[in-house]
Amino acid sequence: MRLFFLVLSFNFMLSLDAQNVNPNLIRTKIYDTIFQDINKQSFAYPNKRIVIDPSINKFDDFKMNEFGIKLDSVKYVQDLSFCSKISGYKCVSKFEIDTYTITNVYKNEEEALYPDFYGIYAPIDSWYNLIYYAAVNHFEKDKTFQFNVLIPVRNVQMKNRMMKEQMFFYNFLLDERFKILKFEKLFLKP
């Protein structure tokens, strides 16, 4: 009988511990949503190339004190382990996204032969919010909240034999269960 209660309590503790949120799972869900949206956009450019800047902020420790949650010792790192968990993307540095260009080498060929490039920048401040709210979820189980994740994207295409560049943002609204309530694409005004 004691063994039964021991196993039952162990199972209960595991299920409570499994409710802690891993920010990489949320990032994967966000990037998968972006990937699906990009693939639905333009069928005139079937040669899509989607890259991600895997920079994230990592904290040595987080604590709850009388003033709230404190995140200690931030480091900005390239999380390449995260890149192996997502499909359809290639992880590159921010510099590679900034410097990507298309040259008109095919001359009179169809524009569909050129790559349709999407460089997804790492939103360091939004990843900070994600980590912060994951810690809030860990310490304050009953608290309800909503927060935004704003992700900048650089799109490079060949149109009318000229390279065209466009910047836009994906804005995600998430709740305390880290469910995506809404996402929208925001364009910069010309």
PDB file of C-alpha atoms in Angstrom:
ATOM      1  CA  MET A   1       0.000   0.000   0.000  1.00  0.00           C
ATOM      2  CA  ARG A   2       2.862   2.369   0.805  1.00  0.00           C
ATOM      3  CA  LEU A   3       4.405   1.568  -2.538  1.00  0.00           C
ATOM      4  CA  PHE A   4       1.141   2.491  -4.262  1.00  0.00           C
ATOM      5  CA  PHE A   5       1.028   5.908  -2.540  1.00  0.00           C
ATOM      6  CA  LEU A   6       4.714   6.450  -3.249  1.00  0.00           C
ATOM      7  CA  VAL A   7       4.192   5.768  -6.960  1.00  0.00           C
ATOM      8  CA  LEU A   8       1.038   7.906  -6.998  1.00  0.00           C
ATOM      9  CA  SER A   9       2.769  10.855  -5.312  1.00  0.00           C
ATOM     10  CA  PHE A  10       5.780  10.483  -7.620  1.00  0.00           C
ATOM     11  CA  ASN A  11       3.464  10.538 -10.648  1.00  0.00           C
ATOM     12  CA  PHE A  12       1.698  13.634  -9.271  1.00  0.00           C
ATOM     13  CA  MET A  13       5.028  15.433  -8.778  1.00  0.00           C
ATOM     14  CA  LEU A  14       6.105  14.554 -12.318  1.00  0.00           C
ATOM     15  CA  SER A  15       2.883  15.922 -13.759  1.00  0.00           C
ATOM     16  CA  LEU A  16       3.308  19.163 -11.793  1.00  0.00           C
ATOM     17  CA  ASP A  17       6.909  19.477 -12.916  1.00  0.00           C
ATOM     18  CA  ALA A  18       5.923  18.833 -16.538  1.00  0.00           C
ATOM     19  CA  GLN A  19       3.756  21.952 -16.449  1.00  0.00           C
ATOM     20  CA  ASN A  20       6.854  24.156 -16.401  1.00  0.00           C
ATOM     21  CA  VAL A  21       7.204  25.905 -19.741  1.00  0.00           C
ATOM     22  CA  ASN A  22      10.208  25.466 -21.980  1.00  0.00           C
ATOM     23  CA  PRO A  23      10.703  28.687 -24.000  1.00  0.00           C
ATOM     24  CA  ASN A  24      12.242  26.712 -26.883  1.00  0.00           C
ATOM     25  CA  LEU A  25       8.943  24.877 -27.387  1.00  0.00           C
ATOM     26  CA  ILE A  26       7.141  28.214 -27.622  1.00  0.00           C
ATOM     27  CA  ARG A  27       9.756  29.536 -30.070  1.00  0.00           C
ATOM     28  CA  THR A  28       9.304  26.413 -32.196  1.00  0.00           C
ATOM     29  CA  LYS A  29       5.535  26.938 -32.244  1.00  0.00           C
ATOM     30  CA  ILE A  30       5.988  30.602 -33.240  1.00  0.00           C
ATOM     31  CA  TYR A  31       8.495  29.788 -36.001  1.00  0.00           C
ATOM     32  CA  ASP A  32       6.272  27.002 -37.343  1.00  0.00           C
ATOM     33  CA  THR A  33       3.373  29.466 -37.574  1.00  0.00           C
ATOM     34  CA  ILE A  34       5.597  31.911 -39.485  1.00  0.00           C
ATOM     35  CA  PHE A  35       6.820  29.116 -41.774  1.00  0.00           C
ATOM     36  CA  GLN A  36       3.249  28.090 -42.626  1.00  0.00           C
ATOM     37  CA  ASP A  37       2.251  31.698 -43.311  1.00  0.00           C
ATOM     38  CA  ILE A  38       5.251  32.332 -45.582  1.00  0.00           C
ATOM     39  CA  ASN A  39       4.610  29.147 -47.542  1.00  0.00           C
ATOM     40  CA  LYS A  40       0.982  30.196 -48.148  1.00  0.00           C
ATOM     41  CA  GLN A  41       1.895  33.677 -49.386  1.00  0.00           C
ATOM     42  CA  SER A  42       3.142  33.733 -52.942  1.00  0.00           C
ATOM     43  CA  PHE A  43       3.011  30.844 -55.347  1.00  0.00           C
ATOM     44  CA  ALA A  44       4.716  32.980 -58.022  1.00  0.00           C
ATOM     45  CA  TYR A  45       7.977  32.429 -56.115  1.00  0.00           C
ATOM     46  CA  PRO A  46       8.167  28.706 -55.302  1.00  0.00           C
ATOM     47  CA  ASN A  47      11.895  28.805 -54.467  1.00  0.00           C
ATOM     48  CA  LYS A  48      11.586  30.041 -50.867  1.00  0.00           C
ATOM     49  CA  ARG A  49      14.642  30.322 -48.658  1.00  0.00           C
ATOM     50  CA  ILE A  50      13.844  30.878 -44.981  1.00  0.00           C
ATOM     51  CA  VAL A  51      16.627  31.548 -42.477  1.00  0.00           C
ATOM     52  CA  ILE A  52      16.577  32.348 -38.759  1.00  0.00           C
ATOM     53  CA  ASP A  53      18.962  34.218 -36.501  1.00  0.00           C
ATOM     54  CA  PRO A  54      19.179  31.816 -33.514  1.00  0.00           C
ATOM     55  CA  SER A  55      20.442  34.455 -31.042  1.00  0.00           C
ATOM     56  CA  ILE A  56      18.756  34.209 -27.669  1.00  0.00           C
ATOM     57  CA  ASN A  57      19.333  35.589 -24.209  1.00  0.00           C
ATOM     58  CA  LYS A  58      20.182  33.053 -21.521  1.00  0.00           C
ATOM     59  CA  PHE A  59      20.074  33.772 -17.820  1.00  0.00           C
ATOM     60  CA  ASP A  60      22.196  32.068 -15.184  1.00  0.00           C
ATOM     61  CA  ASP A  61      19.431  32.162 -12.610  1.00  0.00           C
ATOM     62  CA  PHE A  62      15.953  33.478 -11.894  1.00  0.00           C
ATOM     63  CA  LYS A  63      14.480  34.125  -8.453  1.00  0.00           C
ATOM     64  CA  MET A  64      11.273  35.317  -6.914  1.00  0.00           C
ATOM     65  CA  ASN A  65      11.639  37.913  -4.180  1.00  0.00           C
ATOM     66  CA  GLU A  66       9.394  40.514  -2.556  1.00  0.00           C
ATOM     67  CA  PHE A  67       9.801  42.836  -5.567  1.00  0.00           C
ATOM     68  CA  GLY A  68       8.893  40.251  -8.210  1.00  0.00           C
ATOM     69  CA  ILE A  69      10.888  38.020 -10.505  1.00  0.00           C
ATOM     70  CA  LYS A  70      14.578  38.730 -10.964  1.00  0.00           C
ATOM     71  CA  LEU A  71      16.501  37.348 -13.961  1.00  0.00           C
ATOM     72  CA  ASP A  72      20.268  37.284 -13.330  1.00  0.00           C
ATOM     73  CA  SER A  73      23.359  37.449 -15.549  1.00  0.00           C
ATOM     74  CA  VAL A  74      22.166  37.636 -19.128  1.00  0.00           C
ATOM     75  CA  LYS A  75      24.298  36.218 -21.946  1.00  0.00           C
ATOM     76  CA  TYR A  76      23.525  36.469 -25.645  1.00  0.00           C
ATOM     77  CA  VAL A  77      24.288  33.193 -27.386  1.00  0.00           C
ATOM     78  CA  GLN A  78      23.640  31.433 -30.683  1.00  0.00           C
ATOM     79  CA  ASP A  79      21.367  28.552 -29.669  1.00  0.00           C
ATOM     80  CA  LEU A  80      22.217  26.031 -32.383  1.00  0.00           C
ATOM     81  CA  SER A  81      20.638  23.188 -30.392  1.00  0.00           C
ATOM     82  CA  PHE A  82      17.352  24.985 -30.929  1.00  0.00           C
ATOM     83  CA  CYS A  83      17.992  24.978 -34.696  1.00  0.00           C
ATOM     84  CA  SER A  84      18.100  21.198 -34.833  1.00  0.00           C
ATOM     85  CA  LYS A  85      14.544  21.052 -33.413  1.00  0.00           C
ATOM     86  CA  ILE A  86      12.935  23.056 -36.212  1.00  0.00           C
ATOM     87  CA  SER A  87      12.465  21.978 -39.788  1.00  0.00           C
ATOM     88  CA  GLY A  88      12.283  24.029 -42.945  1.00  0.00           C
ATOM     89  CA  TYR A  89      14.757  26.614 -41.722  1.00  0.00           C
ATOM     90  CA  LYS A  90      18.452  27.203 -41.804  1.00  0.00           C
ATOM     91  CA  CYS A  91      20.087  29.037 -38.909  1.00  0.00           C
ATOM     92  CA  VAL A  92      22.458  31.856 -39.849  1.00  0.00           C
ATOM     93  CA  SER A  93      23.895  34.924 -38.158  1.00  0.00           C
ATOM     94  CA  LYS A  94      22.230  38.343 -38.171  1.00  0.00           C
ATOM     95  CA  PHE A  95      25.052  39.564 -40.408  1.00  0.00           C
ATOM     96  CA  GLU A  96      24.127  37.012 -43.102  1.00  0.00           C
ATOM     97  CA  ILE A  97      20.494  38.158 -43.011  1.00  0.00           C
ATOM     98  CA  ASP A  98      21.560  41.822 -43.291  1.00  0.00           C
ATOM     99  CA  THR A  99      23.921  41.259 -46.225  1.00  0.00           C
ATOM    100  CA  TYR A 100      21.867  38.848 -48.338  1.00  0.00           C
ATOM    101  CA  THR A 101      21.447  40.088 -51.914  1.00  0.00           C
ATOM    102  CA  ILE A 102      20.234  38.692 -55.222  1.00  0.00           C
ATOM    103  CA  THR A 103      22.098  39.491 -58.426  1.00  0.00           C
ATOM    104  CA  ASN A 104      20.491  39.359 -61.826  1.00  0.00           C
ATOM    105  CA  VAL A 105      22.535  36.459 -63.198  1.00  0.00           C
ATOM    106  CA  TYR A 106      19.798  34.759 -65.194  1.00  0.00           C
ATOM    107  CA  LYS A 107      19.153  37.922 -67.216  1.00  0.00           C
ATOM    108  CA  ASN A 108      16.014  37.182 -69.243  1.00  0.00           C
ATOM    109  CA  GLU A 109      14.799  34.193 -67.255  1.00  0.00           C
ATOM    110  CA  GLU A 110      11.669  33.926 -65.151  1.00  0.00           C
ATOM    111  CA  GLU A 111      11.682  35.613 -61.751  1.00  0.00           C
ATOM    112  CA  ALA A 112      10.506  32.350 -60.191  1.00  0.00           C
ATOM    113  CA  LEU A 113      14.034  30.982 -60.674  1.00  0.00           C
ATOM    114  CA  TYR A 114      15.364  33.462 -58.137  1.00  0.00           C
ATOM    115  CA  PRO A 115      15.131  32.658 -54.439  1.00  0.00           C
ATOM    116  CA  ASP A 116      12.402  34.277 -52.375  1.00  0.00           C
ATOM    117  CA  PHE A 117      14.472  35.071 -49.274  1.00  0.00           C
ATOM    118  CA  TYR A 118      12.985  35.509 -45.791  1.00  0.00           C
ATOM    119  CA  GLY A 119      15.422  36.396 -43.011  1.00  0.00           C
ATOM    120  CA  ILE A 120      13.832  36.152 -39.572  1.00  0.00           C
ATOM    121  CA  TYR A 121      15.699  38.247 -37.025  1.00  0.00           C
ATOM    122  CA  ALA A 122      16.018  37.248 -33.382  1.00  0.00           C
ATOM    123  CA  PRO A 123      13.703  39.492 -31.347  1.00  0.00           C
ATOM    124  CA  ILE A 124      15.916  39.645 -28.246  1.00  0.00           C
ATOM    125  CA  ASP A 125      13.500  41.861 -26.278  1.00  0.00           C
ATOM    126  CA  SER A 126      10.544  39.597 -27.118  1.00  0.00           C
ATOM    127  CA  TRP A 127      12.539  36.500 -26.129  1.00  0.00           C
ATOM    128  CA  TYR A 128      13.249  38.269 -22.830  1.00  0.00           C
ATOM    129  CA  ASN A 129       9.474  38.708 -22.343  1.00  0.00           C
ATOM    130  CA  LEU A 130       8.924  35.046 -23.182  1.00  0.00           C
ATOM    131  CA  ILE A 131      11.507  33.922 -20.608  1.00  0.00           C
ATOM    132  CA  TYR A 132      10.136  36.374 -18.047  1.00  0.00           C
ATOM    133  CA  TYR A 133       6.552  35.153 -18.445  1.00  0.00           C
ATOM    134  CA  ALA A 134       7.704  31.526 -18.355  1.00  0.00           C
ATOM    135  CA  ALA A 135       9.242  32.350 -14.951  1.00  0.00           C
ATOM    136  CA  VAL A 136       6.018  34.105 -13.884  1.00  0.00           C
ATOM    137  CA  ASN A 137       4.105  30.983 -14.905  1.00  0.00           C
ATOM    138  CA  HIS A 138       6.514  28.866 -12.854  1.00  0.00           C
ATOM    139  CA  PHE A 139       6.225  30.921  -9.648  1.00  0.00           C
ATOM    140  CA  GLU A 140       2.688  32.313  -9.864  1.00  0.00           C
ATOM    141  CA  LYS A 141       0.549  29.480 -11.199  1.00  0.00           C
ATOM    142  CA  ASP A 142      -2.817  31.277 -10.878  1.00  0.00           C
ATOM    143  CA  LYS A 143      -1.785  34.539 -12.534  1.00  0.00           C
ATOM    144  CA  THR A 144      -3.404  35.399 -15.873  1.00  0.00           C
ATOM    145  CA  PHE A 145      -1.601  37.561 -18.425  1.00  0.00           C
ATOM    146  CA  GLN A 146      -1.174  38.271 -22.105  1.00  0.00           C
ATOM    147  CA  PHE A 147       1.934  39.490 -23.874  1.00  0.00           C
ATOM    148  CA  ASN A 148       3.188  40.230 -27.377  1.00  0.00           C
ATOM    149  CA  VAL A 149       6.083  38.795 -29.332  1.00  0.00           C
ATOM    150  CA  LEU A 150       7.145  41.022 -32.233  1.00  0.00           C
ATOM    151  CA  ILE A 151       9.424  39.358 -34.800  1.00  0.00           C
ATOM    152  CA  PRO A 152      11.117  41.373 -37.594  1.00  0.00           C
ATOM    153  CA  VAL A 153      11.476  39.760 -41.034  1.00  0.00           C
ATOM    154  CA  ARG A 154      13.493  40.857 -44.083  1.00  0.00           C
ATOM    155  CA  ASN A 155      12.139  39.711 -47.451  1.00  0.00           C
ATOM    156  CA  VAL A 156      14.290  39.906 -50.609  1.00  0.00           C
ATOM    157  CA  GLN A 157      12.810  39.108 -54.040  1.00  0.00           C
ATOM    158  CA  MET A 158      13.600  39.762 -57.678  1.00  0.00           C
ATOM    159  CA  LYS A 159      10.835  41.851 -59.299  1.00  0.00           C
ATOM    160  CA  ASN A 160      11.059  43.406 -62.756  1.00  0.00           C
ATOM    161  CA  ARG A 161      14.732  42.364 -62.962  1.00  0.00           C
ATOM    162  CA  MET A 162      15.542  44.387 -59.846  1.00  0.00           C
ATOM    163  CA  MET A 163      16.191  43.222 -56.302  1.00  0.00           C
ATOM    164  CA  LYS A 164      13.379  44.419 -54.025  1.00  0.00           C
ATOM    165  CA  GLU A 165      13.689  44.424 -50.262  1.00  0.00           C
ATOM    166  CA  GLN A 166      10.838  44.671 -47.773  1.00  0.00           C
ATOM    167  CA  MET A 167      10.768  44.690 -43.978  1.00  0.00           C
ATOM    168  CA  PHE A 168       7.743  43.577 -41.998  1.00  0.00           C
ATOM    169  CA  PHE A 169       6.874  42.188 -38.575  1.00  0.00           C
ATOM    170  CA  TYR A 170       4.920  39.266 -37.222  1.00  0.00           C
ATOM    171  CA  ASN A 171       3.057  40.227 -34.056  1.00  0.00           C
ATOM    172  CA  PHE A 172       1.938  37.344 -31.828  1.00  0.00           C
ATOM    173  CA  LEU A 173      -0.386  37.660 -28.836  1.00  0.00           C
ATOM    174  CA  LEU A 174       0.079  34.872 -26.280  1.00  0.00           C
ATOM    175  CA  ASP A 175      -1.749  34.086 -23.046  1.00  0.00           C
ATOM    176  CA  GLU A 176      -0.653  32.569 -19.714  1.00  0.00           C
ATOM    177  CA  ARG A 177      -0.801  29.046 -21.196  1.00  0.00           C
ATOM    178  CA  PHE A 178       1.440  30.301 -24.052  1.00  0.00           C
ATOM    179  CA  LYS A 179      -1.310  29.645 -26.546  1.00  0.00           C
ATOM    180  CA  ILE A 180      -1.185  31.856 -29.642  1.00  0.00           C
ATOM    181  CA  LEU A 181      -4.358  33.923 -29.410  1.00  0.00           C
ATOM    182  CA  LYS A 182      -3.702  35.970 -32.519  1.00  0.00           C
ATOM    183  CA  PHE A 183      -0.984  36.725 -34.996  1.00  0.00           C
ATOM    184  CA  GLU A 184      -0.796  39.386 -37.652  1.00  0.00           C
ATOM    185  CA  LYS A 185       1.641  40.719 -40.184  1.00  0.00           C
ATOM    186  CA  LEU A 186       2.556  44.401 -39.819  1.00  0.00           C
ATOM    187  CA  PHE A 187       4.179  46.333 -42.676  1.00  0.00           C
ATOM    188  CA  LEU A 188       6.278  49.481 -42.449  1.00  0.00           C
ATOM    189  CA  LYS A 189       4.702  52.505 -44.094  1.00  0.00           C
ATOM    190  CA  PRO A 190       6.639  53.755 -47.157  1.00  0.00           C
TER     191      PRO A 190
END
